[in-house]
Amino acid sequence: MVVSIDADLADAIGPVPRRLFGSFVEHMGRAVHTGIHEPGHPASDETGLRGDVLELVRELGPTVVRYPGGNFVSGYRWEDGTGPVADRPTRFDPAWHTLESNTFGLHEFVDWADKAGVEPMYAVNLGTRGIQEAADVLEYCNLPGGTALSDRRRANGAEHPFGITLWCLGNEMDGPWQIGHKTADEYGRLAAETARLMRMIDPRVELVVAGSSNEEMPTFGEWERTVLALTAALVDHISVHAYYQEFDGDADSYLGSSVAFDRYLSRTAAIIDGVLAELGLDKKIGISVDEWNAWDQRHWNEVEQPALRAQPPAHHPRVIEDTYTVTDAVVVGTLLNSLLRNVDRVSMANLAQLVNVIAPIRSEPGGPAWRQTTFHPFSLTAAHATGTSLKLSVDGSPRIDTALHGPVDQVDASATYDAETGRGAVFLVNRSTTEPVEVSVRLRGAALRLTDARTVTIPPGGDRHTANTEHSQPVAPTALDGATATASEEGTTLSATLSPLSWSVLVVTDHG
């Protein structure tokens, strides 16, 4: 059986936002300390930024990075990370039960973001602090000078404003685990007043209001409706956080996670539309998926977190350093497909996180940095998904029965095309852990040639649990042998055989 996929290059879901390929750096575990920042490391520069990690970040290709949290931000004093490093205080962080040295802060992050070539996305503390803190850090960052806080920034070595555009109004405020947890009405009022003041200080800001922490929250839906009723006229985006994991060896359900992700995004979009209609507002509010990934939360909640909190707080302990497998890489590939299928509603997204903490990049103190399995679908999608995301019809895909999602297609797909450059890409996943599948992709509207075909799958001698480590990285993109393209005046037909448990990309270019 051949799975048929059909697309018209002129029939698009919408433009692919470059912010779709963002990531996240939180003061949590070793994400910052011995992750992106390690003074004294052989690869570090004079400011302590790890050059080997920076090279991998540039290769990964994130376009925007959220900072400094996450749960951490709800108890964070941003001033602690400014001024002479020797004078900065060490604080206890109750969110992650650790000690924070503050040797890396706002200035260091902006410098790192510039060197990494990413747009900063800054979150303000609406847990223990609020309106004034948000106003102060915005004034410090974005005003050119002549005020107490902007002049303090200049005295701290940054003559020119940071010009940060993207701002998150707190983090997961619906969660009872969150420092300063609030009801929807309490948070919505606070977020609205904070947004008003921030826009008075800098009208250019884009604001992200906090949506539900996940779709399973008992307040999901009602939280969004209440918060948006209070803030919709003042904000540009609402956040979605989505993490997926494998339960008890149920690989089929895990590999079908994008079905749940698609539904979550669709439900959130419908809520946004309903509130805007009720308010009579003619505007668009984007969905900011500012945390998403594969993450074994059960292990964190039942094993790691109790052990961490049973010990005295320490500096940057090893926290949720999940080692990702081939299976995880394929799931991440399907979640990227979901984002591409929803570009008409998703305005940005951040893979959480970037280094060491549930991350595509790992590093060792004083040692090497390397690519986890999940690095590869993200880096190749970020590199090739440009232009517009195409509407696809998928026919003839075998179905896989799953306990969590019901029957799901064996083949999961997305595709993009950039009319300006004449470049396109088709992203394909075979969810079956045992069966290969043949696909035929018809792209109507241009004669194209196949310029690259790569796949991430089980390496020789491996299995679905094969992972990359400090000493060996067997999971990497390889040539998708046998992939072909046949072009005519009507369009182009791509053919390929997808290995079991695989993520693949076919890259095409205009003949001209």
Coordinates of C-alpha atoms in Angstrom, one line a residue:
M1 CA 0.0 0.0 0.0
V2 CA 1.2 3.5 -0.9
V3 CA 0.2 6.5 1.2
S4 CA -0.8 9.4 -1.1
I5 CA -0.2 13.0 0.1
D6 CA -1.4 15.8 -2.1
A7 CA -0.8 19.6 -1.9
D8 CA -1.2 22.6 -4.1
L9 CA 1.8 25.0 -3.7
A10 CA -0.7 27.9 -3.9
D11 CA -3.0 26.6 -1.2
A12 CA -1.5 27.6 2.1
I13 CA -2.5 27.4 5.8
G14 CA -0.5 30.6 6.4
P15 CA 3.0 32.0 6.6
V16 CA 5.5 30.1 8.7
P17 CA 6.5 32.5 11.6
R18 CA 10.2 32.5 12.2
R19 CA 9.4 32.6 15.9
L20 CA 7.9 29.2 15.6
F21 CA 11.4 27.8 16.2
G22 CA 12.1 29.3 19.6
S23 CA 13.6 27.8 22.7
F24 CA 13.9 28.4 26.5
V25 CA 16.6 29.1 29.0
E26 CA 15.5 29.0 32.7
H27 CA 17.6 29.3 35.8
M28 CA 16.9 25.6 36.6
G29 CA 19.4 22.8 37.1
R30 CA 22.3 23.2 34.7
A31 CA 20.6 25.1 31.9
V32 CA 22.5 28.3 32.6
H33 CA 25.4 27.3 34.9
T34 CA 27.7 24.8 33.2
G35 CA 25.2 24.9 30.3
I36 CA 25.4 28.1 28.4
H37 CA 27.7 29.8 31.0
E38 CA 30.8 28.2 32.5
P39 CA 33.7 30.5 33.3
G40 CA 37.0 28.7 33.1
H41 CA 35.8 26.1 30.6
P42 CA 38.4 25.6 27.8
A43 CA 35.8 26.6 25.2
S44 CA 34.5 29.7 27.2
D45 CA 35.1 33.2 26.2
E46 CA 36.2 36.1 28.4
T47 CA 32.7 36.5 29.7
G48 CA 32.2 32.8 30.5
L49 CA 30.0 31.9 27.6
R50 CA 30.7 28.4 26.4
G51 CA 31.7 28.6 22.7
D52 CA 31.0 24.9 22.0
V53 CA 27.5 25.3 23.2
L54 CA 27.0 28.5 21.2
E55 CA 28.1 26.6 18.1
L56 CA 25.5 23.9 18.7
V57 CA 22.8 26.5 19.4
R58 CA 23.5 28.3 16.1
E59 CA 23.4 24.9 14.3
L60 CA 20.1 24.0 16.1
G61 CA 18.7 27.3 14.8
P62 CA 16.4 28.7 17.5
T63 CA 15.1 32.2 16.5
V64 CA 13.8 33.4 19.9
V65 CA 14.7 32.3 23.4
R66 CA 12.5 32.8 26.5
Y67 CA 14.3 33.8 29.8
P68 CA 14.6 33.6 32.9
G69 CA 11.7 31.2 33.6
G70 CA 9.5 29.3 34.0
N71 CA 8.7 28.6 37.6
F72 CA 11.9 30.3 38.6
V73 CA 10.7 33.8 37.5
S74 CA 7.8 33.8 40.0
G75 CA 10.3 34.4 42.8
Y76 CA 13.1 36.2 40.9
R77 CA 14.4 39.6 41.7
W78 CA 15.8 40.8 38.3
E79 CA 18.1 43.4 40.0
D80 CA 20.1 40.5 41.5
G81 CA 21.5 39.7 38.1
T82 CA 22.8 43.2 37.3
G83 CA 25.8 45.2 38.4
P84 CA 29.3 43.9 39.3
V85 CA 29.3 40.1 39.5
A86 CA 31.3 40.1 42.7
D87 CA 28.6 42.1 44.4
R88 CA 25.6 40.0 43.4
P89 CA 23.7 38.1 46.1
T90 CA 23.2 34.4 46.4
R91 CA 19.5 33.6 46.8
F92 CA 17.5 30.5 47.7
D93 CA 15.2 29.5 44.8
P94 CA 12.2 27.8 46.3
A95 CA 10.8 26.9 42.9
W96 CA 13.5 24.4 42.2
H97 CA 15.0 24.1 45.8
T98 CA 18.4 25.3 44.7
L99 CA 20.9 28.1 45.3
E100 CA 21.2 30.8 42.7
S101 CA 24.5 32.7 42.5
N102 CA 23.2 35.3 40.0
T103 CA 26.6 35.4 38.3
F104 CA 24.6 35.2 35.1
G105 CA 21.8 37.7 34.7
L106 CA 20.1 40.2 32.4
H107 CA 23.2 41.7 30.8
E108 CA 24.8 38.3 30.3
F109 CA 21.7 36.9 28.7
V110 CA 21.3 39.8 26.3
D111 CA 25.0 39.4 25.3
W112 CA 24.5 35.6 24.9
A113 CA 21.4 36.2 22.8
D114 CA 23.3 38.6 20.5
K115 CA 26.1 36.1 20.0
A116 CA 23.6 33.2 19.5
G117 CA 21.7 35.3 16.9
V118 CA 18.3 34.9 18.8
E119 CA 15.6 37.3 19.8
P120 CA 15.3 37.7 23.6
M121 CA 11.9 37.0 25.1
Y122 CA 11.7 38.2 28.7
A123 CA 9.3 37.0 31.5
V124 CA 8.4 39.3 34.4
N125 CA 7.7 38.2 38.0
L126 CA 3.9 38.4 38.7
G127 CA 4.2 35.9 41.5
T128 CA 6.0 37.6 44.5
R129 CA 6.2 40.9 42.7
G130 CA 4.0 42.7 40.1
I131 CA 3.2 45.9 38.3
Q132 CA 6.1 48.0 39.6
E133 CA 8.7 45.2 39.0
A134 CA 7.5 44.8 35.4
A135 CA 7.7 48.6 34.8
D136 CA 11.1 48.8 36.4
V137 CA 12.8 46.1 34.4
L138 CA 11.2 47.4 31.1
E139 CA 12.5 50.9 31.9
Y140 CA 15.9 49.5 32.7
C141 CA 16.0 47.5 29.4
N142 CA 14.4 49.7 26.8
L143 CA 14.6 53.4 27.7
P144 CA 17.7 55.1 26.2
G145 CA 18.7 57.1 29.2
G146 CA 17.9 60.1 31.4
T147 CA 16.0 58.1 34.0
A148 CA 17.3 56.4 37.2
L149 CA 16.9 52.9 35.9
S150 CA 18.0 53.4 32.3
D151 CA 21.0 55.3 33.6
R152 CA 21.7 52.4 36.0
R153 CA 21.8 50.1 32.9
R154 CA 24.3 52.5 31.3
A155 CA 26.4 52.5 34.4
N156 CA 26.4 48.7 34.4
G157 CA 28.0 48.7 30.9
A158 CA 25.1 48.8 28.4
E159 CA 25.1 52.3 26.9
H160 CA 22.4 51.4 24.4
P161 CA 18.9 50.0 25.2
F162 CA 18.4 46.3 25.0
G163 CA 15.2 46.9 22.9
I164 CA 13.5 43.8 24.1
T165 CA 10.1 43.4 22.3
L166 CA 8.6 40.2 23.6
W167 CA 7.5 40.1 27.2
C168 CA 5.7 37.3 29.1
L169 CA 3.3 38.4 31.9
G170 CA 4.3 35.8 34.4
N171 CA 4.4 32.1 34.1
E172 CA 1.8 29.3 34.7
M173 CA -0.1 31.4 37.2
D174 CA -3.0 28.8 37.2
G175 CA -0.8 26.2 38.8
P176 CA -0.9 25.7 42.6
W177 CA 2.8 24.8 42.4
Q178 CA 3.5 28.3 41.2
I179 CA 4.9 30.9 43.6
G180 CA 2.2 33.5 43.9
H181 CA -0.5 31.2 42.4
K182 CA -3.7 33.2 41.6
T183 CA -7.2 32.6 40.5
A184 CA -8.1 33.5 36.9
D185 CA -9.7 36.8 38.0
E186 CA -6.8 37.8 40.3
Y187 CA -4.3 37.0 37.6
G188 CA -6.3 38.6 34.8
R189 CA -6.7 41.9 36.7
L190 CA -2.9 41.9 37.5
A191 CA -1.9 41.1 34.0
A192 CA -4.2 43.8 32.6
E193 CA -2.9 46.5 34.8
T194 CA 0.7 45.4 34.2
A195 CA 0.1 45.5 30.4
R196 CA -1.4 49.0 30.6
L197 CA 1.7 50.3 32.4
M198 CA 4.2 48.5 30.2
R199 CA 2.5 50.0 27.1
M200 CA 2.8 53.5 28.6
I201 CA 6.5 53.0 29.0
D202 CA 7.2 51.4 25.6
P203 CA 4.3 51.1 23.1
R204 CA 6.3 48.8 21.0
V205 CA 6.1 45.8 23.4
E206 CA 4.4 42.5 22.4
L207 CA 2.8 40.9 25.4
V208 CA 2.1 37.3 26.2
V209 CA -0.6 36.6 28.8
A210 CA -0.4 33.3 30.7
G211 CA -2.8 30.6 29.6
S212 CA -3.3 27.2 31.2
S213 CA -0.3 25.2 32.3
N214 CA -1.7 22.2 30.3
E215 CA -4.9 20.9 28.8
E216 CA -5.5 18.6 31.7
M217 CA -5.8 21.5 34.2
P218 CA -9.3 21.4 35.7
T219 CA -9.6 25.1 35.0
F220 CA -8.6 24.9 31.4
G221 CA -11.0 26.8 29.2
E222 CA -12.6 28.8 32.0
W223 CA -9.1 30.2 32.9
E224 CA -8.6 31.4 29.3
R225 CA -12.0 32.9 29.0
T226 CA -11.7 34.8 32.3
V227 CA -8.2 36.0 31.7
L228 CA -8.8 37.0 28.1
A229 CA -12.0 38.9 29.0
L230 CA -9.8 41.1 31.2
T231 CA -6.7 41.4 28.9
A232 CA -7.7 40.7 25.3
A233 CA -7.6 44.4 24.4
L234 CA -4.1 44.8 25.9
V235 CA -2.2 41.7 24.8
D236 CA -1.0 40.1 21.6
H237 CA -0.6 36.4 22.5
I238 CA -1.7 33.8 25.0
S239 CA 0.5 31.0 26.1
V240 CA 0.1 27.3 25.8
H241 CA 2.4 24.7 27.6
A242 CA 2.4 21.2 26.3
Y243 CA 4.6 18.2 27.4
Y244 CA 4.2 14.6 26.3
Q245 CA 5.6 11.4 27.6
E246 CA 5.4 7.6 27.3
F247 CA 3.4 5.7 29.9
D248 CA 4.3 2.2 30.8
G249 CA 5.9 1.3 27.5
D250 CA 2.9 2.4 25.4
A251 CA 4.9 3.6 22.5
D252 CA 1.9 3.7 20.1
S253 CA 0.1 6.3 22.3
Y254 CA 3.3 8.3 22.8
L255 CA 3.9 8.4 19.1
G256 CA 0.3 9.7 18.6
S257 CA 0.9 12.7 20.9
S258 CA 0.5 15.2 18.0
V259 CA -3.1 14.2 17.8
A260 CA -3.6 15.6 21.3
F261 CA -1.4 18.6 20.5
D262 CA -3.5 19.5 17.4
R263 CA -6.7 19.2 19.6
Y264 CA -5.2 21.4 22.3
L265 CA -4.3 24.1 19.8
S266 CA -7.7 23.9 18.2
R267 CA -9.6 24.2 21.5
T268 CA -7.5 27.2 22.5
A269 CA -8.1 28.9 19.2
A270 CA -11.8 28.4 19.6
I271 CA -11.8 30.0 23.0
I272 CA -9.8 33.0 21.7
D273 CA -12.3 33.5 18.9
G274 CA -15.3 33.2 21.3
V275 CA -13.9 35.8 23.7
L276 CA -13.0 38.2 20.9
A277 CA -16.5 37.9 19.5
E278 CA -18.1 38.5 22.9
L279 CA -16.0 41.6 23.4
G280 CA -16.5 42.8 19.8
L281 CA -12.8 43.1 19.3
D282 CA -11.5 43.1 15.7
K283 CA -8.0 41.8 16.4
K284 CA -5.9 38.7 16.4
I285 CA -4.4 37.0 19.4
G286 CA -1.8 34.5 18.6
I287 CA -1.1 31.3 20.5
S288 CA 2.4 31.3 22.0
V289 CA 3.4 27.7 22.7
D290 CA 6.2 29.0 24.9
E291 CA 6.9 25.6 26.4
W292 CA 6.6 22.3 24.6
N293 CA 8.6 19.1 24.5
A294 CA 8.8 15.4 25.3
W295 CA 9.4 15.1 29.1
D296 CA 9.1 12.2 31.5
Q297 CA 7.2 14.2 34.1
R298 CA 6.3 11.0 36.1
H299 CA 9.9 10.4 36.8
W300 CA 10.4 14.0 37.9
N301 CA 7.4 14.1 40.1
E302 CA 7.8 10.7 41.7
V303 CA 11.6 10.2 41.9
E304 CA 13.7 13.3 41.1
Q305 CA 11.8 16.0 42.8
P306 CA 11.3 14.3 46.2
A307 CA 15.0 13.4 46.2
L308 CA 16.0 16.9 45.4
R309 CA 13.9 18.4 48.1
A310 CA 15.2 15.9 50.7
Q311 CA 18.7 17.4 50.3
P312 CA 20.1 20.8 51.4
P313 CA 19.8 23.3 48.5
A314 CA 22.8 23.3 46.2
H315 CA 24.1 25.3 43.2
H316 CA 22.9 24.1 39.8
P317 CA 22.2 20.4 40.6
R318 CA 21.4 18.0 37.8
V319 CA 17.7 18.4 37.3
I320 CA 15.5 16.6 34.7
E321 CA 18.4 15.9 32.4
D322 CA 16.3 13.5 30.3
T323 CA 18.3 11.4 27.9
Y324 CA 16.4 11.3 24.6
T325 CA 15.9 8.2 22.4
V326 CA 15.0 7.6 18.8
T327 CA 11.4 7.3 19.9
D328 CA 11.6 10.8 21.5
A329 CA 13.1 12.3 18.4
V330 CA 10.2 11.0 16.3
V331 CA 7.7 12.3 18.7
V332 CA 9.4 15.8 18.6
G333 CA 9.1 15.5 14.8
T334 CA 5.4 15.0 15.0
L335 CA 5.0 17.9 17.4
L336 CA 6.9 20.1 14.9
N337 CA 4.4 18.9 12.3
S338 CA 1.6 20.0 14.5
L339 CA 3.0 23.5 14.9
L340 CA 3.4 23.8 11.1
R341 CA -0.2 22.6 10.6
N342 CA -1.4 25.4 12.9
V343 CA 0.6 28.4 11.7
D344 CA -2.7 30.3 11.2
R345 CA -3.1 30.4 15.0
V346 CA 0.3 29.7 16.5
S347 CA 2.4 32.9 16.5
M348 CA 5.5 31.5 18.2
A349 CA 6.7 28.4 20.0
N350 CA 9.6 27.6 22.4
L351 CA 11.1 24.1 22.7
A352 CA 11.7 23.8 26.5
Q353 CA 14.5 23.8 27.2
L354 CA 17.7 24.5 25.3
V355 CA 20.7 23.0 27.2
N356 CA 20.9 20.1 29.7
V357 CA 17.3 20.5 31.2
I358 CA 15.0 18.4 28.9
A359 CA 17.1 19.8 26.1
P360 CA 18.3 19.0 22.6
I361 CA 21.9 20.0 23.7
R362 CA 23.8 18.4 26.6
S363 CA 27.0 19.5 28.1
E364 CA 29.4 18.4 30.9
P365 CA 31.2 20.7 33.3
G366 CA 34.7 21.1 32.0
G367 CA 33.9 18.6 29.3
P368 CA 32.2 18.2 25.9
A369 CA 28.8 19.3 24.5
W370 CA 26.8 17.1 22.2
R371 CA 23.5 16.8 20.2
Q372 CA 20.7 14.7 21.7
T373 CA 18.5 12.8 19.3
T374 CA 15.8 15.5 19.4
F375 CA 18.3 18.0 18.1
H376 CA 18.0 16.7 14.6
P377 CA 14.3 17.0 13.7
F378 CA 14.3 20.5 15.2
S379 CA 17.4 21.8 13.5
L380 CA 16.4 20.5 10.1
T381 CA 12.8 21.7 10.4
A382 CA 14.0 25.2 11.5
A383 CA 16.4 25.3 8.5
H384 CA 14.0 24.1 5.8
A385 CA 10.4 25.2 7.0
T386 CA 10.2 28.6 5.3
G387 CA 7.6 30.5 3.3
T388 CA 4.1 29.1 3.9
S389 CA 2.7 25.9 5.4
L390 CA 0.7 24.0 2.9
K391 CA -2.7 22.3 3.3
L392 CA -2.3 18.6 2.8
S393 CA -4.6 15.7 2.1
V394 CA -3.4 12.3 3.3
D395 CA -5.1 9.2 1.8
G396 CA -4.5 5.6 2.4
S397 CA -2.5 5.7 5.6
P398 CA -2.8 2.6 7.7
R399 CA -4.2 3.3 11.1
I400 CA -2.6 2.4 14.4
D401 CA -4.9 1.8 17.4
T402 CA -3.7 3.7 20.5
A403 CA -5.0 3.5 24.1
L404 CA -4.9 7.3 24.6
H405 CA -5.9 8.7 21.2
G406 CA -7.9 6.0 19.4
P407 CA -6.9 5.2 15.8
V408 CA -4.1 7.5 14.4
D409 CA -2.5 7.6 11.0
Q410 CA 0.7 5.7 10.6
V411 CA 2.0 8.6 8.5
D412 CA 2.1 12.1 9.9
A413 CA 3.1 14.9 7.6
S414 CA 3.5 18.6 7.0
A415 CA 5.0 20.6 4.1
T416 CA 6.2 24.1 3.4
Y417 CA 7.0 26.1 0.2
D418 CA 8.7 29.5 -0.2
A419 CA 7.6 31.1 -3.5
E420 CA 10.3 33.7 -3.3
T421 CA 13.2 31.3 -3.1
G422 CA 11.5 28.4 -4.9
R423 CA 12.4 26.1 -2.0
G424 CA 10.1 23.6 -0.4
A425 CA 10.2 20.8 2.2
V426 CA 8.1 17.8 3.1
F427 CA 8.3 16.5 6.7
L428 CA 7.2 12.9 7.1
V429 CA 6.9 10.6 10.1
N430 CA 6.3 6.8 10.2
R431 CA 4.8 6.2 13.6
S432 CA 4.9 2.4 13.3
T433 CA 7.7 0.8 15.3
T434 CA 7.7 -2.3 13.1
E435 CA 6.5 -1.6 9.6
P436 CA 8.0 0.5 6.8
V437 CA 5.6 2.5 4.6
E438 CA 5.8 3.9 1.0
V439 CA 4.6 7.4 0.4
S440 CA 3.9 9.4 -2.7
V441 CA 3.7 13.2 -2.3
R442 CA 2.2 15.2 -5.1
L443 CA 3.1 18.9 -5.1
R444 CA 0.9 20.7 -7.7
G445 CA 2.0 24.0 -9.2
A446 CA 5.7 23.7 -10.0
A447 CA 8.4 21.5 -11.5
L448 CA 10.8 20.8 -8.6
R449 CA 13.9 18.8 -8.2
L450 CA 14.9 16.8 -5.1
T451 CA 18.0 18.4 -3.5
D452 CA 18.2 16.6 -0.2
A453 CA 16.5 13.7 1.5
R454 CA 17.4 12.7 5.1
T455 CA 16.0 10.6 7.8
V456 CA 16.4 10.1 11.6
T457 CA 15.6 6.5 12.6
I458 CA 16.9 3.5 14.5
P459 CA 20.7 3.2 13.7
P460 CA 22.2 -0.2 12.7
G461 CA 22.5 -2.4 15.7
G462 CA 20.2 -0.2 17.7
D463 CA 16.6 -0.2 18.8
R464 CA 13.9 2.4 19.6
H465 CA 15.6 3.2 22.9
T466 CA 18.9 4.1 21.4
A467 CA 20.2 7.5 22.6
N468 CA 23.2 9.8 22.1
T469 CA 25.6 10.2 25.0
E470 CA 28.8 12.1 25.9
H471 CA 30.8 9.2 24.4
S472 CA 28.7 8.1 21.4
Q473 CA 26.1 9.8 19.1
P474 CA 24.8 7.0 16.9
V475 CA 21.5 8.8 16.2
A476 CA 22.0 11.4 13.4
P477 CA 20.4 12.2 10.1
T478 CA 21.4 9.9 7.3
A479 CA 20.5 9.8 3.6
L480 CA 17.0 8.6 2.8
D481 CA 18.0 6.1 0.2
G482 CA 15.7 5.6 -2.8
A483 CA 13.9 8.9 -2.5
T484 CA 13.0 10.3 -6.0
A485 CA 11.3 13.2 -7.6
T486 CA 9.4 13.2 -11.0
A487 CA 8.6 16.6 -12.4
S488 CA 6.1 17.7 -15.0
E489 CA 4.3 20.9 -16.1
E490 CA 1.6 20.1 -13.6
G491 CA 3.8 19.6 -10.6
T492 CA 6.1 17.2 -8.9
T493 CA 5.7 13.8 -7.4
L494 CA 8.0 12.6 -4.6
S495 CA 8.4 9.0 -3.7
A496 CA 10.1 7.5 -0.7
T497 CA 10.0 4.5 1.6
L498 CA 10.0 5.4 5.3
S499 CA 11.7 3.1 7.8
P500 CA 9.8 2.1 10.9
L501 CA 10.0 4.7 13.6
S502 CA 11.4 7.5 11.5
W503 CA 11.3 11.2 10.9
S504 CA 12.3 12.4 7.4
V505 CA 12.6 15.5 5.3
L506 CA 12.5 15.8 1.5
V507 CA 13.9 19.2 0.3
V508 CA 12.9 20.4 -3.2
T509 CA 13.9 23.4 -5.3
D510 CA 12.7 25.0 -8.5
H511 CA 14.4 23.7 -11.6
G512 CA 15.1 27.3 -12.6

